[in-house]
């Protein structure tokens, strides 16, 4: 257990950051879920709107350090591929 004042402060700081990061990660997952639901429903317009929001949220998570840059780019790329496949099929 932490027993120096600096270590105790670090524990408090980590706990605060963990809460913020959990909220951000949850928010990203929510937008990804909305996109996936639109794709499952084969609703192109809703999927396009959801894609824009999901992409924005993913890139925000990247800038905040919640998600690695390459991970964010990979996820956006896969979402875009799904959207393109869905748009051409419709």
Coordinates of N, CA, C and O in Angstrom, one line a residue:
X1 N 0.8 -1.2 0.0 CA 0.0 0.0 0.0 C 0.9 1.2 0.0 O 2.0 1.2 0.5
X2 N 0.4 2.3 -0.6 CA 1.1 3.6 -0.7 C 1.3 4.1 0.8 O 0.4 4.2 1.5
X3 N 2.6 4.5 1.1 CA 2.8 5.1 2.4 C 3.5 6.4 2.4 O 3.8 7.0 3.5
X4 N 3.9 6.9 1.2 CA 4.5 8.3 1.2 C 3.4 9.2 0.7 O 2.5 8.8 0.0
X5 N 3.5 10.5 1.1 CA 2.5 11.4 0.6 C 2.4 11.5 -0.9 O 1.2 11.6 -1.5
X6 N 3.5 11.4 -1.6 CA 3.5 11.5 -3.1 C 2.8 10.2 -3.7 O 2.0 10.3 -4.6
X7 N 3.0 9.1 -3.1 CA 2.4 7.8 -3.5 C 0.9 7.9 -3.3 O 0.1 7.4 -4.1
X8 N 0.5 8.4 -2.1 CA -0.9 8.5 -1.8 C -1.6 9.4 -2.8 O -2.7 9.1 -3.3
X9 N -1.0 10.5 -3.2 CA -1.5 11.5 -4.1 C -1.6 10.8 -5.5 O -2.6 11.0 -6.2
X10 N -0.6 10.0 -5.9 CA -0.6 9.3 -7.2 C -1.8 8.4 -7.2 O -2.5 8.3 -8.3
X11 N -2.1 7.7 -6.1 CA -3.2 6.7 -6.1 C -4.5 7.5 -6.3 O -5.4 7.0 -7.1
X12 N -4.7 8.6 -5.7 CA -5.9 9.4 -5.8 C -6.0 9.9 -7.3 O -7.1 9.9 -7.9
X13 N -4.9 10.4 -7.8 CA -4.9 10.9 -9.2 C -5.3 9.8 -10.2 O -6.1 10.0 -11.1
X14 N -4.7 8.6 -10.0 CA -4.9 7.5 -10.9 C -6.4 7.1 -10.8 O -7.1 6.8 -11.8
X15 N -7.0 7.1 -9.6 CA -8.4 6.8 -9.5 C -9.3 7.8 -10.2 O -10.3 7.4 -10.9
X16 N -9.0 9.1 -10.2 CA -9.7 10.1 -10.9 C -9.6 9.9 -12.4 O -10.6 9.9 -13.1
X17 N -8.4 9.6 -12.9 CA -8.2 9.5 -14.3 C -8.9 8.2 -14.8 O -9.4 8.2 -15.9
X18 N -8.9 7.2 -14.0 CA -9.5 5.9 -14.4 C -11.0 6.1 -14.6 O -11.6 5.6 -15.6
X19 N -11.6 6.9 -13.7 CA -13.1 7.2 -13.8 C -13.4 7.9 -15.1 O -14.3 7.6 -15.9
X20 N -12.5 8.9 -15.4 CA -12.7 9.7 -16.6 C -12.5 8.9 -17.9 O -13.3 8.9 -18.8
X21 N -11.5 8.0 -17.9 CA -11.2 7.2 -19.0 C -12.3 6.1 -19.2 O -12.6 5.8 -20.4
X22 N -12.8 5.6 -18.1 CA -13.9 4.6 -18.2 C -15.1 5.3 -18.9 O -15.8 4.7 -19.8
X23 N -15.4 6.5 -18.5 CA -16.6 7.2 -19.1 C -16.3 7.5 -20.6 O -17.2 7.3 -21.4
X24 N -15.1 7.9 -20.9 CA -14.8 8.1 -22.4 C -14.9 6.8 -23.2 O -15.5 6.8 -24.3
X25 N -14.4 5.7 -22.6 CA -14.4 4.5 -23.3 C -15.9 4.0 -23.5 O -16.3 3.5 -24.6
X26 N -16.7 4.2 -22.5 CA -18.1 3.8 -22.5 C -18.8 4.6 -23.6 O -19.6 4.1 -24.4
X27 N -18.5 5.9 -23.7 CA -19.1 6.8 -24.7 C -18.7 6.3 -26.1 O -19.6 6.3 -27.0
X28 N -17.5 6.0 -26.3 CA -17.1 5.5 -27.6 C -17.9 4.2 -28.0 O -18.4 4.1 -29.1
X29 N -18.0 3.3 -27.0 CA -18.7 2.0 -27.3 C -20.1 2.3 -27.6 O -20.7 1.6 -28.4
X30 N -20.7 3.3 -27.0 CA -22.1 3.6 -27.2 C -22.3 4.1 -28.7 O -23.2 3.6 -29.4
X31 N -21.4 4.9 -29.2 CA -21.5 5.4 -30.6 C -21.2 4.2 -31.5 O -21.9 4.2 -32.6
X32 N -20.3 3.4 -31.2 CA -20.0 2.2 -32.1 C -21.3 1.3 -32.1 O -21.6 0.8 -33.2
X33 N -21.9 1.1 -31.0 CA -23.1 0.3 -30.9 C -24.2 0.9 -31.8 O -24.9 0.1 -32.5
X34 N -24.4 2.2 -31.7 CA -25.4 2.8 -32.5 C -25.2 2.6 -34.0 O -26.1 2.3 -34.8
X35 N -23.9 2.7 -34.4 CA -23.6 2.4 -35.8 C -23.9 1.0 -36.2 O -24.5 0.7 -37.2
X36 N -23.5 0.0 -35.3 CA -23.7 -1.4 -35.6 C -25.2 -1.7 -35.7 O -25.6 -2.5 -36.5
X37 N -26.0 -1.1 -34.8 CA -27.5 -1.3 -34.9 C -28.0 -0.7 -36.2 O -28.9 -1.4 -36.8
X38 N -27.6 0.4 -36.7 CA -28.0 1.0 -37.9 C -27.7 0.0 -39.1 O -28.5 -0.2 -40.0
X39 N -26.5 -0.5 -39.0 CA -26.0 -1.4 -40.1 C -26.9 -2.7 -40.1 O -27.3 -3.2 -41.1
X40 N -27.1 -3.2 -38.9 CA -27.9 -4.4 -38.7 C -29.4 -4.2 -39.3 O -30.0 -5.1 -39.8
X41 N -29.9 -3.0 -39.1 CA -31.2 -2.6 -39.5 C -31.2 -2.3 -41.0 O -32.3 -2.0 -41.6
X42 N -30.0 -2.2 -41.6 CA -29.9 -1.9 -43.0 C -30.4 -0.5 -43.4 O -31.0 -0.2 -44.4
X43 N -30.3 0.4 -42.4 CA -30.7 1.8 -42.6 C -29.5 2.7 -42.9 O -28.7 3.1 -42.1
X44 N -29.4 3.0 -44.2 CA -28.2 3.6 -44.8 C -28.0 5.1 -44.2 O -26.9 5.5 -43.8
X45 N -29.1 5.8 -44.2 CA -29.0 7.2 -43.7 C -28.6 7.3 -42.2 O -27.8 8.1 -41.8
X46 N -29.3 6.5 -41.4 CA -28.9 6.4 -40.0 C -27.5 6.0 -39.8 O -26.8 6.5 -38.9
X47 N -27.1 5.0 -40.6 CA -25.7 4.5 -40.5 C -24.7 5.5 -40.8 O -23.7 5.7 -40.2
X48 N -25.0 6.3 -41.9 CA -24.1 7.4 -42.2 C -23.9 8.4 -41.1 O -22.8 8.8 -40.8
X49 N -25.0 8.8 -40.5 CA -25.0 9.8 -39.4 C -24.3 9.2 -38.2 O -23.5 9.8 -37.6
X50 N -24.6 7.9 -37.9 CA -23.9 7.2 -36.8 C -22.4 7.1 -37.0 O -21.6 7.2 -36.1
X51 N -22.0 6.9 -38.3 CA -20.6 6.7 -38.6 C -19.9 8.0 -38.4 O -18.8 8.0 -37.8
X52 N -20.4 9.1 -38.8 CA -19.8 10.4 -38.5 C -19.6 10.6 -37.0 O -18.5 11.1 -36.6
X53 N -20.6 10.4 -36.2 CA -20.5 10.5 -34.8 C -19.5 9.6 -34.2 O -18.7 10.0 -33.3
X54 N -19.5 8.3 -34.6 CA -18.6 7.3 -34.1 C -17.2 7.7 -34.4 O -16.3 7.5 -33.6
X55 N -16.9 8.1 -35.7 CA -15.6 8.5 -36.1 C -15.1 9.7 -35.2 O -13.9 9.6 -34.7
X56 N -15.9 10.6 -35.0 CA -15.5 11.8 -34.2 C -15.2 11.4 -32.8 O -14.2 11.8 -32.2
X57 N -16.0 10.5 -32.2 CA -15.8 10.1 -30.8 C -14.6 9.3 -30.7 O -13.8 9.4 -29.7
X58 N -14.3 8.4 -31.7 CA -13.1 7.6 -31.6 C -11.9 8.5 -31.7 O -10.9 8.3 -31.0
X59 N -11.8 9.4 -32.6 CA -10.7 10.3 -32.7 C -10.5 11.2 -31.5 O -9.4 11.5 -31.1
X60 N -11.6 11.6 -30.9 CA -11.5 12.3 -29.6 C -10.8 11.4 -28.6 O -10.0 11.9 -27.8
X61 N -11.2 10.2 -28.5 CA -10.6 9.2 -27.5 C -9.1 9.1 -27.8 O -8.3 8.9 -26.9
X62 N -8.7 9.1 -29.1 CA -7.3 9.0 -29.5 C -6.6 10.2 -28.9 O -5.5 10.1 -28.3
X63 N -7.1 11.4 -29.1 CA -6.4 12.6 -28.7 C -6.3 12.7 -27.2 O -5.4 13.3 -26.6
X64 N -7.3 12.1 -26.5 CA -7.3 12.1 -25.0 C -6.4 11.0 -24.5 O -6.3 10.9 -23.2
X65 N -5.9 10.1 -25.3 CA -5.1 9.0 -24.8 C -5.8 7.8 -24.3 O -5.2 6.9 -23.7
X66 N -7.1 7.7 -24.6 CA -7.8 6.5 -24.1 C -7.6 5.4 -25.0 O -7.5 4.2 -24.6
X67 N -7.5 5.7 -26.3 CA -7.3 4.6 -27.4 C -6.0 5.0 -28.1 O -5.8 6.2 -28.4
X68 N -5.2 4.0 -28.5 CA -4.0 4.3 -29.3 C -4.4 4.7 -30.7 O -5.5 4.4 -31.2
X69 N -3.6 5.6 -31.3 CA -3.8 6.2 -32.6 C -4.1 5.1 -33.7 O -5.1 5.2 -34.4
X70 N -3.3 4.1 -33.7 CA -3.5 3.0 -34.7 C -4.8 2.3 -34.5 O -5.5 1.9 -35.5
X71 N -5.2 2.0 -33.3 CA -6.4 1.3 -32.9 C -7.6 2.1 -33.4 O -8.5 1.6 -34.0
X72 N -7.6 3.4 -33.1 CA -8.7 4.3 -33.5 C -8.8 4.3 -35.1 O -9.9 4.2 -35.6
X73 N -7.7 4.5 -35.7 CA -7.7 4.5 -37.2 C -8.2 3.2 -37.8 O -9.0 3.1 -38.7
X74 N -7.8 2.1 -37.2 CA -8.2 0.7 -37.6 C -9.7 0.6 -37.5 O -10.4 0.1 -38.4
X75 N -10.2 1.0 -36.3 CA -11.7 0.9 -36.1 C -12.5 1.8 -37.1 O -13.5 1.3 -37.6
X76 N -12.0 3.0 -37.3 CA -12.7 3.9 -38.2 C -12.7 3.3 -39.6 O -13.7 3.3 -40.4
X77 N -11.5 2.7 -40.0 CA -11.4 2.1 -41.3 C -12.4 1.0 -41.5 O -13.0 0.8 -42.6
X78 N -12.5 0.2 -40.5 CA -13.4 -1.0 -40.6 C -14.9 -0.5 -40.6 O -15.7 -1.1 -41.3
X79 N -15.2 0.5 -39.9 CA -16.6 1.1 -39.9 C -16.9 1.6 -41.3 O -17.9 1.4 -41.9
X80 N -15.9 2.3 -41.9 CA -16.0 2.9 -43.2 C -16.3 1.8 -44.3 O -17.1 1.9 -45.2
X81 N -15.5 0.7 -44.1 CA -15.7 -0.4 -45.0 C -17.1 -1.0 -44.9 O -17.7 -1.3 -45.9
X82 N -17.6 -1.1 -43.7 CA -18.9 -1.7 -43.5 C -19.9 -0.7 -44.2 O -20.9 -1.2 -44.8
X83 N -19.8 0.6 -44.0 CA -20.7 1.5 -44.5 C -20.7 1.5 -46.0 O -21.7 1.5 -46.7
X84 N -19.5 1.4 -46.6 CA -19.3 1.4 -48.1 C -20.0 0.1 -48.6 O -20.7 0.2 -49.6
X85 N -19.7 -1.0 -48.0 CA -20.3 -2.3 -48.4 C -21.9 -2.2 -48.4 O -22.6 -2.6 -49.3
X86 N -22.4 -1.6 -47.3 CA -23.8 -1.4 -47.1 C -24.4 -0.5 -48.2 O -25.5 -0.7 -48.7
X87 N -23.7 0.6 -48.5 CA -24.2 1.6 -49.4 C -24.2 1.1 -50.8 O -25.2 1.4 -51.6
X88 N -23.2 0.3 -51.2 CA -23.2 -0.3 -52.6 C -24.3 -1.4 -52.7 O -24.8 -1.6 -53.8
X89 N -24.6 -2.1 -51.6 CA -25.6 -3.2 -51.7 C -27.0 -2.6 -51.8 O -27.9 -3.2 -52.4
X90 N -27.2 -1.4 -51.3 CA -28.5 -0.8 -51.2 C -29.0 -0.2 -52.6 O -28.3 -0.1 -53.5

